[in-house]
Tab-separated table of C-alpha atoms in Angstrom:
chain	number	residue	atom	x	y	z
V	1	UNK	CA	10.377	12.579	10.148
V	2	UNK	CA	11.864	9.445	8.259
V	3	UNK	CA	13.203	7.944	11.714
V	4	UNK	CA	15.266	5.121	10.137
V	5	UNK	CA	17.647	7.800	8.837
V	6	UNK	CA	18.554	8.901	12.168
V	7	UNK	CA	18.829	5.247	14.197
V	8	UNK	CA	22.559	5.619	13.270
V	9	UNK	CA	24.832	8.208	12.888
V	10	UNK	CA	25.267	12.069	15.019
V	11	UNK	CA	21.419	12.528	15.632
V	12	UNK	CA	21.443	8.610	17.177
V	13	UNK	CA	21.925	9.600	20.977
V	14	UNK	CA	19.382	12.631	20.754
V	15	UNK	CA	16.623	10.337	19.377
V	16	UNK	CA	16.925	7.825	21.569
V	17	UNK	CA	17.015	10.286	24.493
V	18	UNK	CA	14.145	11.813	23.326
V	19	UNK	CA	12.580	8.065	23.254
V	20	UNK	CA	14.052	6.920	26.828
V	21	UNK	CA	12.430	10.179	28.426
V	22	UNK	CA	9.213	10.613	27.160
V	23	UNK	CA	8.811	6.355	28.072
V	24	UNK	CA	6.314	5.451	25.409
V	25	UNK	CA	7.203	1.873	22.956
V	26	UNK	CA	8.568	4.796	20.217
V	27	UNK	CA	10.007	2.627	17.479
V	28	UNK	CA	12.709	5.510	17.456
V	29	UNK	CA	10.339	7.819	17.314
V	30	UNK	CA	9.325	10.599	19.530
V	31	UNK	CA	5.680	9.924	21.461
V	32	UNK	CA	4.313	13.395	20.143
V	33	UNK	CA	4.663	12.718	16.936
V	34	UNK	CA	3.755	8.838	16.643
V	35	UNK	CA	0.582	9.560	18.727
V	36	UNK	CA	-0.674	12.293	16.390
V	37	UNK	CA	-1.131	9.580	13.523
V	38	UNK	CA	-2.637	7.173	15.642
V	39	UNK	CA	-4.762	10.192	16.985
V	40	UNK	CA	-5.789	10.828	12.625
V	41	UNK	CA	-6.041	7.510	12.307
V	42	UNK	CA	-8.693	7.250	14.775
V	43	UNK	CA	-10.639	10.322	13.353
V	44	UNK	CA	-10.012	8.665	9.664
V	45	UNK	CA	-11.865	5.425	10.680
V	46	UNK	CA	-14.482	7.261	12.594
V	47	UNK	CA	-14.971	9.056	9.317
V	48	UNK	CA	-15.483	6.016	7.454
V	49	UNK	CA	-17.609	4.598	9.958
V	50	UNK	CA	-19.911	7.196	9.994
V	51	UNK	CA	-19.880	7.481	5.548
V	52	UNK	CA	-20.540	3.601	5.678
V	53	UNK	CA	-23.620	4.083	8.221
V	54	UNK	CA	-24.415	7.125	6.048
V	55	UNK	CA	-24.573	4.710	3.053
V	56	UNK	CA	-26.598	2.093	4.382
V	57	UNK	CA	-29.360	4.530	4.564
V	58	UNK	CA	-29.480	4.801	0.984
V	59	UNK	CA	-29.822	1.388	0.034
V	60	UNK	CA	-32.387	0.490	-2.597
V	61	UNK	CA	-32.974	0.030	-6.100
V	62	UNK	CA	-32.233	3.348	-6.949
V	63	UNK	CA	-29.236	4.276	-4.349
V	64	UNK	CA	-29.321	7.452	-2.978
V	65	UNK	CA	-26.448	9.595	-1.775
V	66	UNK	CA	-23.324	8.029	-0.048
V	67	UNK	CA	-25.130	4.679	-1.473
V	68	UNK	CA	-24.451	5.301	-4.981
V	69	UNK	CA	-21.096	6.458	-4.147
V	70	UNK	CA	-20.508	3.101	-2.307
V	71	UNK	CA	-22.117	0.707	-4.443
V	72	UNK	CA	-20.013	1.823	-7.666
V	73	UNK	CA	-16.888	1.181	-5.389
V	74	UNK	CA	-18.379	-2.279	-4.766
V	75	UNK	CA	-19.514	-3.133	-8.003
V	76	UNK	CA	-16.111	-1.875	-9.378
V	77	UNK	CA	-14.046	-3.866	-7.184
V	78	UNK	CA	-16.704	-6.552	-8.089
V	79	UNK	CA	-15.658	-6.641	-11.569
V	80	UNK	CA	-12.042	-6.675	-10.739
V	81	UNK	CA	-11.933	-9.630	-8.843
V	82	UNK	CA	-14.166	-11.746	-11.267
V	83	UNK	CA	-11.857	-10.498	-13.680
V	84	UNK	CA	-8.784	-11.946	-11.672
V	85	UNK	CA	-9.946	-15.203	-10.250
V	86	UNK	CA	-13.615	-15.682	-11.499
V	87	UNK	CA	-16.179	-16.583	-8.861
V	88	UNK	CA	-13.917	-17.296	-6.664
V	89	UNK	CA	-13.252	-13.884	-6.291
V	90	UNK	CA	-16.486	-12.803	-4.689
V	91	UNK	CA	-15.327	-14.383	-1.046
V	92	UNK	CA	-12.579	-11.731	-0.820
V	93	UNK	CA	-14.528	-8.716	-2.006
V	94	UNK	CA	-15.403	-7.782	1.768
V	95	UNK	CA	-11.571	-7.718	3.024
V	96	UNK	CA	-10.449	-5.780	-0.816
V	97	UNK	CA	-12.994	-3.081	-0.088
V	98	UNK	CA	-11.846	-2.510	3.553
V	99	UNK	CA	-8.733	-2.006	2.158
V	100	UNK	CA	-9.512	-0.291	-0.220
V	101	UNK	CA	-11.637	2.156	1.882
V	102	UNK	CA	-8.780	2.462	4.618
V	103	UNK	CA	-5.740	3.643	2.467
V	104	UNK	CA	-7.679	5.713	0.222
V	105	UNK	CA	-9.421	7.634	3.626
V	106	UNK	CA	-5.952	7.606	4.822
V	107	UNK	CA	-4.280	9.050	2.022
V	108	UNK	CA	-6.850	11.916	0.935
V	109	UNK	CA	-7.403	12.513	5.075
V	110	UNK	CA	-3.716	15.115	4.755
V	111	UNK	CA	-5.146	16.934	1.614
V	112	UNK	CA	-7.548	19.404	3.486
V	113	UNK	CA	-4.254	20.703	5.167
V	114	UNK	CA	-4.938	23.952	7.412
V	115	UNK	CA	-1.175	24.210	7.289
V	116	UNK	CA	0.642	26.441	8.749
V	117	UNK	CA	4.347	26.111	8.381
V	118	UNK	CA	6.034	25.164	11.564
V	119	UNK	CA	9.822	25.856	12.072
V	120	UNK	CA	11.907	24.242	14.452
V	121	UNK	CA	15.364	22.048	14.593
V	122	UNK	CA	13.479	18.899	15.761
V	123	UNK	CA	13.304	15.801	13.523
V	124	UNK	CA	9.745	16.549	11.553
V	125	UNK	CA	9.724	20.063	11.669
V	126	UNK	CA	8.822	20.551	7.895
V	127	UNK	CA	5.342	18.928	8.316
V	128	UNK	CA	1.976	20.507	8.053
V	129	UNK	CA	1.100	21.252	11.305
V	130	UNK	CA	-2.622	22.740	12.325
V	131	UNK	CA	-3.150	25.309	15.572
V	132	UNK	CA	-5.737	23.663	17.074
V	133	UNK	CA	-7.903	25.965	19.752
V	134	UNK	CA	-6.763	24.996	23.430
V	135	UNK	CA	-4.323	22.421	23.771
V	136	UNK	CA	-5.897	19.142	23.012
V	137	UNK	CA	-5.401	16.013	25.660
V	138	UNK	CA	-4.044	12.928	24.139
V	139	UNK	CA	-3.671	9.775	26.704
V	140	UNK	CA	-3.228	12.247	29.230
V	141	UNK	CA	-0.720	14.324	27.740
V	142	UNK	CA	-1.202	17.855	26.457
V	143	UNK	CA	-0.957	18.742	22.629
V	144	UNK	CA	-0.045	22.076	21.800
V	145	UNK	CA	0.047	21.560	18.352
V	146	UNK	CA	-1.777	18.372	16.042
V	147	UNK	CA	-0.076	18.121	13.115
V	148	UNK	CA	-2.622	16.861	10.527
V	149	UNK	CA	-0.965	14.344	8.287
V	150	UNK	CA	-1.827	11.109	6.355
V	151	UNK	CA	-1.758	7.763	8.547
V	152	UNK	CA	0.118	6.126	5.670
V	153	UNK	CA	2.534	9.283	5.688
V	154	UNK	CA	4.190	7.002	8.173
V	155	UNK	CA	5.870	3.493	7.588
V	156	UNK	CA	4.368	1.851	10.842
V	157	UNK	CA	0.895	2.185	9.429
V	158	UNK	CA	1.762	1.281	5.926
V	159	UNK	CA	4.154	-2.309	7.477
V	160	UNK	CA	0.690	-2.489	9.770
V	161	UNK	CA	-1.479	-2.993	6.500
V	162	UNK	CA	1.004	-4.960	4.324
V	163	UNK	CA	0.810	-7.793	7.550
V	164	UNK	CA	-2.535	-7.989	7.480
V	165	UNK	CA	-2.450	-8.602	3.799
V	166	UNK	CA	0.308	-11.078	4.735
V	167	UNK	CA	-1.870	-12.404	7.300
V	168	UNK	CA	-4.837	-12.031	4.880
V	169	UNK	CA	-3.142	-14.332	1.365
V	170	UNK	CA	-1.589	-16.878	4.154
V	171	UNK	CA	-5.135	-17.459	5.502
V	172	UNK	CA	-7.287	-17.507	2.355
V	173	UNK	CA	-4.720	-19.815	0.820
V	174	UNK	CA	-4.664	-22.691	4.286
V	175	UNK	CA	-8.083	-22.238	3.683
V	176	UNK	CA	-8.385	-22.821	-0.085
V	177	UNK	CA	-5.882	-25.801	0.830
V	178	UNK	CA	-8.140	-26.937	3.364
V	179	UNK	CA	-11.577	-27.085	1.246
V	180	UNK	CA	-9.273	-28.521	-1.296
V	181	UNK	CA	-9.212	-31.289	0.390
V	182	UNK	CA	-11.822	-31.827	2.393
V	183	UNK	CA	-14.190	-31.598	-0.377
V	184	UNK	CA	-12.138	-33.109	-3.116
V	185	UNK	CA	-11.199	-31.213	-6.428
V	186	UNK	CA	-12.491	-27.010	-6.209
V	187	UNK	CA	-12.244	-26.645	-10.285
V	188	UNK	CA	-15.756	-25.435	-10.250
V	189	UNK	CA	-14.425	-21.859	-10.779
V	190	UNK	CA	-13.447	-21.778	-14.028
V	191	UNK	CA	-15.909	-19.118	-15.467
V	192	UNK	CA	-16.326	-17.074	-17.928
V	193	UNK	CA	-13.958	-13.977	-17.033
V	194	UNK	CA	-16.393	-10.914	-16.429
V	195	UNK	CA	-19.562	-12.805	-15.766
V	196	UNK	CA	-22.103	-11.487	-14.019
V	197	UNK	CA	-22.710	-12.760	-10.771
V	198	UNK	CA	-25.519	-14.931	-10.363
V	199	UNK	CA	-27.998	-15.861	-7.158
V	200	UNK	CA	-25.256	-18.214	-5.948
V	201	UNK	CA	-23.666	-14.890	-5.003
V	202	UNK	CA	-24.053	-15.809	-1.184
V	203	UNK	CA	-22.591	-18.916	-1.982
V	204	UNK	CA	-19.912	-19.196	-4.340
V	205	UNK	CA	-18.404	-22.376	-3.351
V	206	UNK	CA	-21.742	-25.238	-3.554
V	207	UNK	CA	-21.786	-28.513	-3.143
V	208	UNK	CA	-20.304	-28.794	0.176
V	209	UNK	CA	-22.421	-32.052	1.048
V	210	UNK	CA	-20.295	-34.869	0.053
V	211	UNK	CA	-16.717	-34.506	2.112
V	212	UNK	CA	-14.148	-36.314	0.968
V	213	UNK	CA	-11.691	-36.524	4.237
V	214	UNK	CA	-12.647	-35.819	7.475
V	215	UNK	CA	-11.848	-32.504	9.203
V	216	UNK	CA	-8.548	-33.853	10.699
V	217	UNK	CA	-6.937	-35.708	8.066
V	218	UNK	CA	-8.152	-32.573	5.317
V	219	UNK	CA	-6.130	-30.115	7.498
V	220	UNK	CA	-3.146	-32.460	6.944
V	221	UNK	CA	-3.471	-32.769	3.597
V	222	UNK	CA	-4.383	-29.319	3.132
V	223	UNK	CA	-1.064	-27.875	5.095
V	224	UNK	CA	0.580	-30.103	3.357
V	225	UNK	CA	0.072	-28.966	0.060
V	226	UNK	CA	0.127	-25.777	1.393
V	227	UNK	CA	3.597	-26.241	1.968
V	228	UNK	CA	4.296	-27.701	-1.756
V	229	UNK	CA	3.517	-23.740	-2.760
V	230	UNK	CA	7.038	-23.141	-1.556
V	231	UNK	CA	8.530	-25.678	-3.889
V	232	UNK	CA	6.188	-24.041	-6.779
V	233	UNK	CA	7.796	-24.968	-9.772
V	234	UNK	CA	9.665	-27.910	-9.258
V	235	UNK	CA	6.502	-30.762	-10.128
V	236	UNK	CA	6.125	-29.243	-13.481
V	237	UNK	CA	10.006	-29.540	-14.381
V	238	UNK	CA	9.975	-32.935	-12.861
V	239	UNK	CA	7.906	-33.606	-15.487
V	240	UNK	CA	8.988	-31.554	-18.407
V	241	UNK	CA	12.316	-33.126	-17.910
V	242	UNK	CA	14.059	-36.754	-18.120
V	243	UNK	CA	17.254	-38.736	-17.763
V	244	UNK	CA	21.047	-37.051	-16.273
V	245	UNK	CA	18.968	-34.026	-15.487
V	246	UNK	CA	15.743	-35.089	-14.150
V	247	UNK	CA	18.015	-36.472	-11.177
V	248	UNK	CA	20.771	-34.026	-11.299
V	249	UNK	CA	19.299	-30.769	-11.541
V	250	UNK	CA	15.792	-30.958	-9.954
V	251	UNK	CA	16.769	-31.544	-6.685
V	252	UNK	CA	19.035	-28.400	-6.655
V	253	UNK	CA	16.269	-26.434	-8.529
V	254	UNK	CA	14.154	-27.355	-5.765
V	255	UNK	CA	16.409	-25.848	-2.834
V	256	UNK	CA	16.531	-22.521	-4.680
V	257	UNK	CA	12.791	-22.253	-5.413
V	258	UNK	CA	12.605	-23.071	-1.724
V	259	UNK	CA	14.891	-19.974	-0.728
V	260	UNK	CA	13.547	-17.643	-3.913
V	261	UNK	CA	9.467	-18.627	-2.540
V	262	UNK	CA	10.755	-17.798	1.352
V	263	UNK	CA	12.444	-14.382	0.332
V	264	UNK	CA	9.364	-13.630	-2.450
V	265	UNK	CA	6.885	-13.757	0.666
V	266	UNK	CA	8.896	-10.874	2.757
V	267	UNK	CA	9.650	-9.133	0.068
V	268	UNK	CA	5.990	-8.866	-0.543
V	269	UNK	CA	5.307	-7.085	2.676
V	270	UNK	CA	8.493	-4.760	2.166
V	271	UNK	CA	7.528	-3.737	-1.473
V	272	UNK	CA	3.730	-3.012	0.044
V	273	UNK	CA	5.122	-1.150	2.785
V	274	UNK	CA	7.807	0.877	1.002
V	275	UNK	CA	5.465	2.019	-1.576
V	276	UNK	CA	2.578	3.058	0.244
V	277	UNK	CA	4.414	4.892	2.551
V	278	UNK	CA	7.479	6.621	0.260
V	279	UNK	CA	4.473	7.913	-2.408
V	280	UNK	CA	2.369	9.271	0.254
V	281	UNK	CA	5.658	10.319	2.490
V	282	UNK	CA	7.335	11.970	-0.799
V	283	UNK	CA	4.615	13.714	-2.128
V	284	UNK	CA	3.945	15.470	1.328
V	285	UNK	CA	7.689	16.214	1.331
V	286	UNK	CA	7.180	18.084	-2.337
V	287	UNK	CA	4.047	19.807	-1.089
V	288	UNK	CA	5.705	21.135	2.044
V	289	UNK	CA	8.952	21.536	0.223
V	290	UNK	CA	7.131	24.059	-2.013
V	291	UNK	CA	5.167	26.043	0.793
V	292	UNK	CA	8.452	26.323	2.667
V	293	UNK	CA	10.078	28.038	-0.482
V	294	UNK	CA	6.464	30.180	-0.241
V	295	UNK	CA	6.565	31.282	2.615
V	296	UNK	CA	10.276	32.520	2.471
V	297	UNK	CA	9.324	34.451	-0.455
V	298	UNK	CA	6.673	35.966	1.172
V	299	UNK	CA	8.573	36.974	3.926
V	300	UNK	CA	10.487	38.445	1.419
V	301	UNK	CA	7.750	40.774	0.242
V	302	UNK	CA	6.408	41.815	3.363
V	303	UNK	CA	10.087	42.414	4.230
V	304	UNK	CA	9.850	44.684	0.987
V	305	UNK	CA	7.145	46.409	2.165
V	306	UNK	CA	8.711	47.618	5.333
V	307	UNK	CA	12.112	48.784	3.563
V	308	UNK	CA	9.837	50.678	0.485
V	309	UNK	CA	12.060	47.828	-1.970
V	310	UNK	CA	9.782	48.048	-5.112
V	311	UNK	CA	11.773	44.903	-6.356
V	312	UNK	CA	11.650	42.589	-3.404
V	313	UNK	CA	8.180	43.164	-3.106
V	314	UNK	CA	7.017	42.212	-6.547
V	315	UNK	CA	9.939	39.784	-6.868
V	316	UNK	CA	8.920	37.931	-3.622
V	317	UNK	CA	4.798	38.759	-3.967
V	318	UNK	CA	4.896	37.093	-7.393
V	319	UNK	CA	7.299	34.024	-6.785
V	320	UNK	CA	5.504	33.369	-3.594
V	321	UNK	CA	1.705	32.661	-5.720
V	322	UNK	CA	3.873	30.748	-7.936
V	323	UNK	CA	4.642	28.689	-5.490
V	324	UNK	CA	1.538	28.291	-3.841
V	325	UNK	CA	-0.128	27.653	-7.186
V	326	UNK	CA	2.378	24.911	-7.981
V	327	UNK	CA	1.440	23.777	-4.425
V	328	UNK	CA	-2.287	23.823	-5.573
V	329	UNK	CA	-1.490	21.498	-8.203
V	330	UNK	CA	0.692	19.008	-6.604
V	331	UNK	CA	-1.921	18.326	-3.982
V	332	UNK	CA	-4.312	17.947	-7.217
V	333	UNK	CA	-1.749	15.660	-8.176
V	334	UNK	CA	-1.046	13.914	-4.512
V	335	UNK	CA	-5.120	13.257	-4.955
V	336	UNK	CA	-5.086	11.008	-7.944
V	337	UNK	CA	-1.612	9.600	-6.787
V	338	UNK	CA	-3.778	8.933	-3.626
V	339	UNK	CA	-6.463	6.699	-5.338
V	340	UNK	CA	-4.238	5.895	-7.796
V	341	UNK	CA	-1.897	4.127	-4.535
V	342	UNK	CA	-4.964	2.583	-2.650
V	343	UNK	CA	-5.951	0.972	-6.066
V	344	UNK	CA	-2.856	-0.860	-6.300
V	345	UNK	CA	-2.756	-1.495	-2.426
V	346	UNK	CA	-5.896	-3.328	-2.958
V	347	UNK	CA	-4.986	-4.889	-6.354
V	348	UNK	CA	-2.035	-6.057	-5.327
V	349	UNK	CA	-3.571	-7.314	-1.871
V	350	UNK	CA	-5.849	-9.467	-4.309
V	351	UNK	CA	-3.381	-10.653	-6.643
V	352	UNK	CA	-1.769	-11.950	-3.818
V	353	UNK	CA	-4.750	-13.537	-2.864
V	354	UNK	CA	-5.487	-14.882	-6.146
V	355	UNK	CA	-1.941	-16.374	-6.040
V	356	UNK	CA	-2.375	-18.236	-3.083
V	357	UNK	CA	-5.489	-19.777	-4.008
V	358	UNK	CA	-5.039	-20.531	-7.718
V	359	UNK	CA	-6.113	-24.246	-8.298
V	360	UNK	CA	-2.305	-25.517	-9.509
V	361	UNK	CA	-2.399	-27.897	-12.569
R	1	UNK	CA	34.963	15.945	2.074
R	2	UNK	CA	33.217	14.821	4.979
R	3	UNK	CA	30.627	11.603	5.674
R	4	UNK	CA	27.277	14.515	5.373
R	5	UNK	CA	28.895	15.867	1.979
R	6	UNK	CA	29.558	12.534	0.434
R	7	UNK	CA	25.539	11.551	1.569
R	8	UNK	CA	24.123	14.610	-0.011
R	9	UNK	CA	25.928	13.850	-3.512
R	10	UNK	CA	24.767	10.218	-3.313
R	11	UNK	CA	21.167	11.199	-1.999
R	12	UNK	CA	21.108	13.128	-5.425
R	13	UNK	CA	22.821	10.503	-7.448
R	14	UNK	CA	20.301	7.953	-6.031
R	15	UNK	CA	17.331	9.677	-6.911
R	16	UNK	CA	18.428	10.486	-10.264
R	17	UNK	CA	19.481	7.110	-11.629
R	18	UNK	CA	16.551	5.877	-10.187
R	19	UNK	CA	14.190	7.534	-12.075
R	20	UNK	CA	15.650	7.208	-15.274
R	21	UNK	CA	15.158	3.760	-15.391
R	22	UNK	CA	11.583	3.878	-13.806
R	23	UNK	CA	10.957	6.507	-16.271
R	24	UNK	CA	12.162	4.814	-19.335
R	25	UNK	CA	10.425	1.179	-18.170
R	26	UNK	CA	7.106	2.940	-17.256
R	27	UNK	CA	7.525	4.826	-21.038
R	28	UNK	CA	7.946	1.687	-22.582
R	29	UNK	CA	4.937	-0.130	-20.344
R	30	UNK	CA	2.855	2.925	-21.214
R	31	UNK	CA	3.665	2.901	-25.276
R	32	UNK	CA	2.725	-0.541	-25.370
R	33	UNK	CA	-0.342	-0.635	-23.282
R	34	UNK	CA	-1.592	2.026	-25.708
R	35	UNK	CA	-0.533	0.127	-28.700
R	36	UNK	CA	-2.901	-2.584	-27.625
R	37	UNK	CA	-5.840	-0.484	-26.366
R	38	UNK	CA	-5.654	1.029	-29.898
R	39	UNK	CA	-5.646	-1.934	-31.676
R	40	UNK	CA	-7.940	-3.722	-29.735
R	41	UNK	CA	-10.418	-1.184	-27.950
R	42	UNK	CA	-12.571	-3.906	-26.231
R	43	UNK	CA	-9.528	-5.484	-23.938
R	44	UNK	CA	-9.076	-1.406	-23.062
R	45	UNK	CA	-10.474	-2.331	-19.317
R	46	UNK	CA	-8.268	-5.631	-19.088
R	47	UNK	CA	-4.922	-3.976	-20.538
R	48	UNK	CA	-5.952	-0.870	-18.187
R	49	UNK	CA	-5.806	-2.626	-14.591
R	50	UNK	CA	-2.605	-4.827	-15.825
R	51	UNK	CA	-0.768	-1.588	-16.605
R	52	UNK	CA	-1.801	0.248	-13.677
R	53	UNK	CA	-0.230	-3.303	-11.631
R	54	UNK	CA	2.681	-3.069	-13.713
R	55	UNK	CA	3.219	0.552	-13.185
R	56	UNK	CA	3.194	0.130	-9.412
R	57	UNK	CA	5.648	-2.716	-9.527
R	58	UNK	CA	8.058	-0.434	-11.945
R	59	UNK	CA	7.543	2.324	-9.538
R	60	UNK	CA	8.044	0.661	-6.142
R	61	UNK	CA	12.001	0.913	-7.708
R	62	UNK	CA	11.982	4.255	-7.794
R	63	UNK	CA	9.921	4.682	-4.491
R	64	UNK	CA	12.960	2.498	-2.999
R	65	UNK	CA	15.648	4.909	-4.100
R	66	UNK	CA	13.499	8.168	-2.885
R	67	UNK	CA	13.409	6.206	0.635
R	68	UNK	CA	17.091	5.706	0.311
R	69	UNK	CA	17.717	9.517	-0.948
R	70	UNK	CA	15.572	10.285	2.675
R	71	UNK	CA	17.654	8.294	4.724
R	72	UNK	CA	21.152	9.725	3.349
R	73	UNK	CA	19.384	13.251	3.904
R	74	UNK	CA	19.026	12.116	7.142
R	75	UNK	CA	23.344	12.236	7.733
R	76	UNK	CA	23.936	14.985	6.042
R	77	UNK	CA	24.768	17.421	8.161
């Protein structure tokens, strides 16, 4: 399943055979398999399409149903991002929940498994697979089997979301730049940490009346000190320092910021991508590690039951609901790791954000 | 000793030094966090969300050497 073990090495020729015939853009993976997370992925948004029109219904004073559910998300994520950048904060709230919404849907869509264990020698074999009735058609391709898995199970989803963060911080931040400069200053965001929001909610950033650059030449200026970001710490140790070294060492200081800011910003996406994807990967690895081992054991019993072997049967019977209840509780467990993972996807996503806006001093 | 036998003892070695030092930094991380939500029960929220970001930075390490212990799984033969 983990495709970038096998791009080198003996299994290198069969993948990429497997890739040349089936003629889909396979990213060394095999079409069957890539296509069944972008077929759950498409049932996991539908899902949350249809709980977000749910919740709409409920609106009111006193939410009801998927409302309340919603609104404590909101107001949650709300509190976190006052917390983190003060009102500024409320303009992102919008892209943080969809986040938010999409990795945790994506990550607790593989815990209703309906797995049964599928052997074979092909890459991917130890996933949960589900027998769906009739072979399902996919882009006009018959499905004999869908496995169901998590859409961030697999790295290409995972990179997909850590760009648009990418995508996300990069814009906010031009933006921020932008304003900046077109309407001079942007320290009116230095709240109170925690404050409630007020009827400027809609609004957060007033007195937009009085520009202080044109369009054009703010968009210069702007990208301009956009670009500074890259240099981040070199103004305030131009300052903080004087004489041999102010001359000597800045300049140098300022090359390796340059390279240490460049590398900071892919590394970014990697560590987003990696860690999304290896929890969610790993813990689906455990789980179907441990009904593997069950269903050996099993096998075992009913084996015992054929050749009237007292031990084997109670031996295997016994170790097999061991297993399966230690499989109960690791999907327990991959739950809050779940939430616990789209938290920090989100968290992260805005701490990014906040970075790339902060007013610097 | 062959290329798949060397990959399985380093997939194991990988794993394992990995999460000793994720598991001793998120300890530490952990100790102190509660040190400060005892002593100071009203930050509780604030030192909450910064441990749960410094958790996931601390763990992305050890996320990185599971990846890696996949990969060399991936040669052994």
């Amino acid at each position: 399943m983990l495709y970038l073990a096998s791009t080198t090495g003996a299994e290198a020729p069969i993948t990429e055979h497997a890739a040349e015939s089936h003629g889909y853009l396979t990213f060394h993976a095999p079409d069957a398999h890539l296509l069944t997370f972008i077929f759950w992925t498409w049932v996991m948004m539908a899902i949350v399409i249809v709980v977000a029109v749910l919740a709409r219904k409920g609106v009111g004073i006193i939410p009801k149903g998927w409302a309340g559910a919603m609104e404590h998300i909101y107001d949650w994520i709300v509190d976190l991002s006052l917390n983190m950048m003060g009102k500024e904060g409320l303009r992102y709230i919008p892209f943080a929940m969809t986040i938010f919404l999409f990795v945790l849907a994506s990550n607790w869509l593989a815990l209703l498994p309906l797995p049964t264990i599928h052997f074979g020698e092909e890459a991917g074999a130890y996933d949960f697979k589900m027998h769906v009735s009739g072979p399902p058609v996919i882009g006009g391709r018959e499905f004999h089997e869908l496995a169901l898995e998590a859409p961030s199970g697999n790295q290409n989803t995972t990179l997909a979301l850590a760009l648009i963060s990418f995508v996300a911080f990069t814009f906010y931040g031009l933006r921020k730049h932008y304003e900046r400069a077109r309407y001079g200053g942007g320290h009116h965001h230095h709240d109170v940490p925690g404050e409630a929001p007020d009827e400027s909610h809609h609004d957060p950033e007033p007195s937009h009346d009085h520009p202080v650059l044109d369009p054009f030449g703010a968009t210069m200026v702007g990208f301009l000190s956009w670009l500074a970001h890259f240099i981040e710490p070199t103004p305030t140790l131009w300052r903080s320092l004087d004489g041999v070294l102010r001359y000597a060492l800045v300049p140098l200081l300022c090359i390796l910021f340059l390279f240490l800011n460049i590398i900071e910003e892919f590394a970014r996406i990697i560590s987003l991508t990696i860690r999304l994807f290896g929890n969610i990967f790993g813990e689906h690895q455990v789980k179907a590690g441990l009904l593997l081992a069950m269903g050996a054991f099993a096998g075992l019993a009913v084996g015992g039951i054929k050749a009237a072997a007292a031990g084997a049967v109670l031996g295997g019977g016994l170790l097999s609901v061991l297993l399966w209840a230690s499989s109960v509780f690791v999907t327990l467990l991959g739950a809050l790791a779940g939430f616990i993972q789209a938290f920090i996807f989100m968290v992260l996503s805005l701490s990014y954000i906040a970075h790339a806006v902060a007013d610097e001093h | 000793m062959t290329v798949g036998m060397f990959a399985a003892l380093a997939a194991g070695i990988a794993i394992g030094l990995g999460t000793i030092g994720t598991g001793i930094g998120q300890g530490i991380a952990i100790s102190h966090a509660m040190d400060a939500m005892g002593r100071n029960p009203e930050a509780s929220g604030t030192v909450r969300t910064s441990l749960l970001i410094g958790l996931a930075f601390v763990e992305s390490l050890c996320i990185y050497a599971l990846v890696i212990a996949f990969m060399l799984m991936g040669k052994v033969q």
